[in-house]
PDB file of C-alpha atoms in Angstrom:
ATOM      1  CA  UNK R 578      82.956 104.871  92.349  1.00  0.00           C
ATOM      2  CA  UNK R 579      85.508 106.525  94.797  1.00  0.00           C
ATOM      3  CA  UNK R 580      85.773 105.807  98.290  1.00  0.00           C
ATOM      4  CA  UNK R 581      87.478 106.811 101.456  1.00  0.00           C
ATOM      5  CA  UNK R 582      88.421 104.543 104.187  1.00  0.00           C
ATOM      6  CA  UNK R 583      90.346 105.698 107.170  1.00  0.00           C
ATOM      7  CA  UNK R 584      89.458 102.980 109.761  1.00  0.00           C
ATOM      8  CA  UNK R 585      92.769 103.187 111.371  1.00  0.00           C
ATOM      9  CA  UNK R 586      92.915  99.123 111.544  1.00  0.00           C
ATOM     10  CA  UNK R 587      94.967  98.042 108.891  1.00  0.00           C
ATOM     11  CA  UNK R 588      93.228  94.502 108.438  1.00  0.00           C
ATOM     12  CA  UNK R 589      90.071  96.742 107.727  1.00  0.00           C
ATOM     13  CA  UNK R 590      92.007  98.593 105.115  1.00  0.00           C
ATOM     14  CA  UNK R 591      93.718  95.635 103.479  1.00  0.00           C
ATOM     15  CA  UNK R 592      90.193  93.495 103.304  1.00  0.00           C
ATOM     16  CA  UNK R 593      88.813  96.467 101.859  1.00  0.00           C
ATOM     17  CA  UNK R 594      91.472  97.317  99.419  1.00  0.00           C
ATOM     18  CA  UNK R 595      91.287  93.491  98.492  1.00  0.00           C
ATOM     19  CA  UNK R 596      87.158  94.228  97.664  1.00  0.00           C
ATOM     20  CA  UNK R 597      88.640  96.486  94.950  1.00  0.00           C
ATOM     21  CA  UNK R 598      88.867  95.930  91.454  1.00  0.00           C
ATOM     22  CA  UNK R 599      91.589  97.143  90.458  1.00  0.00           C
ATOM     23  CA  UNK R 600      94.883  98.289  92.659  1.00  0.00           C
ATOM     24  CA  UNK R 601      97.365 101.137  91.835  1.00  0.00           C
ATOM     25  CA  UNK R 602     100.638 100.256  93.820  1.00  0.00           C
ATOM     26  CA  UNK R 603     103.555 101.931  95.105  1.00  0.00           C
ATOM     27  CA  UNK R 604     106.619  99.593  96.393  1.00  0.00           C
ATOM     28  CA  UNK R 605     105.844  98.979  99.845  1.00  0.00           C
ATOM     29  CA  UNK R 606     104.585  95.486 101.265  1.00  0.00           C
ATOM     30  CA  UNK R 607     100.921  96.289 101.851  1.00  0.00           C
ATOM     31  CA  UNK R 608     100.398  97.005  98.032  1.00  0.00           C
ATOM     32  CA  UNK R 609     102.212  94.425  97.429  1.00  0.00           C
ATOM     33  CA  UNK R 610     100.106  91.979  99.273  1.00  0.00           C
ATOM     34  CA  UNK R 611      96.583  93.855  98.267  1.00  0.00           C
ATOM     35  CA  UNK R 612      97.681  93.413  94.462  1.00  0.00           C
ATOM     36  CA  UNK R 613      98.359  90.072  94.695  1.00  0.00           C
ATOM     37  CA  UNK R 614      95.132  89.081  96.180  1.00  0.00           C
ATOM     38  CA  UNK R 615      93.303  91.689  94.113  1.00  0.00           C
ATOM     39  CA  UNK R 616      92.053  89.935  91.012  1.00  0.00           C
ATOM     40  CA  UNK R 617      91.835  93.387  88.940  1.00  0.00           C
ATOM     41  CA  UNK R 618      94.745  95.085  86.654  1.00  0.00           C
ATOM     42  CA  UNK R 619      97.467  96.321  88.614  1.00  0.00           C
ATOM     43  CA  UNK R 620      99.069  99.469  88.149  1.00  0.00           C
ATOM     44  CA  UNK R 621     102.691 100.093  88.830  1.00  0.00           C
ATOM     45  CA  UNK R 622     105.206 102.881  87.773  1.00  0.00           C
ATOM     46  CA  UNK R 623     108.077 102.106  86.009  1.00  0.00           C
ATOM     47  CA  UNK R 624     111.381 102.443  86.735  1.00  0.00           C
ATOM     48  CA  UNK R 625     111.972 100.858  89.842  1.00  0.00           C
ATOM     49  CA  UNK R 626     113.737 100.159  91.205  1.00  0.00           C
ATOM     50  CA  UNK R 627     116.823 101.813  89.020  1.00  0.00           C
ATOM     51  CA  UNK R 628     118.197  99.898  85.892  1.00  0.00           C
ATOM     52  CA  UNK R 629     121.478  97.982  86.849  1.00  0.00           C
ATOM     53  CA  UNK R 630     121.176  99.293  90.676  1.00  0.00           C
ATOM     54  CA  UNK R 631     122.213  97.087  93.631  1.00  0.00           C
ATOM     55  CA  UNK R 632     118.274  96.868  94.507  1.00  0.00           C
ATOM     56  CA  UNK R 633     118.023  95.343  90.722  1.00  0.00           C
ATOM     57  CA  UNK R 634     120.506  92.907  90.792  1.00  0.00           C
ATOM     58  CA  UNK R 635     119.333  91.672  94.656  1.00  0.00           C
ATOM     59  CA  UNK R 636     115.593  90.985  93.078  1.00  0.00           C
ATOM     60  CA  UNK R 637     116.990  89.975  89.835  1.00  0.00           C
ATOM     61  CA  UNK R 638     118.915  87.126  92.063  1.00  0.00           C
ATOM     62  CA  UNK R 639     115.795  86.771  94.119  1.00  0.00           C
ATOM     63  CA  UNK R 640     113.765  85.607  91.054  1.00  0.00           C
ATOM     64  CA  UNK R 641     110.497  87.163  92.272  1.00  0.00           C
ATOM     65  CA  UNK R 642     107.961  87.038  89.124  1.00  0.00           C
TER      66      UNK R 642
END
């Protein structure tokens, strides 16, 4: 099933995107966070950020896994 939500609140939009079953992420924070709580497969592009970029090597120190 598809469905469109344009509340305007974002905490309507998050706790709806958290319903979901499965999320499809780009890089910005509010994926981030609906992924995370999501308890679905998670889809993400590849590629980002850039192999052996500054933006690598800051998250690489970062440890974030």
């Amino acid at each position: 099933e598809i469905y469109i939500v344009s509340s305007g609140y974002r905490e309507i939009d998050m706790a709806t995107l958290v319903r979901c079953n499965h999320t499809i992420m780009s890089t910005g924070t509010f994926s981030w966070w609906t992924a995370y709580l999501t308890n679905g497969t998670t889809v993400y592009y590849n590629n980002w950020p850039k192999p052996n970029s500054v933006l690598e090597r800051m998250i690489k120190k970062m440890n974030i896994s």
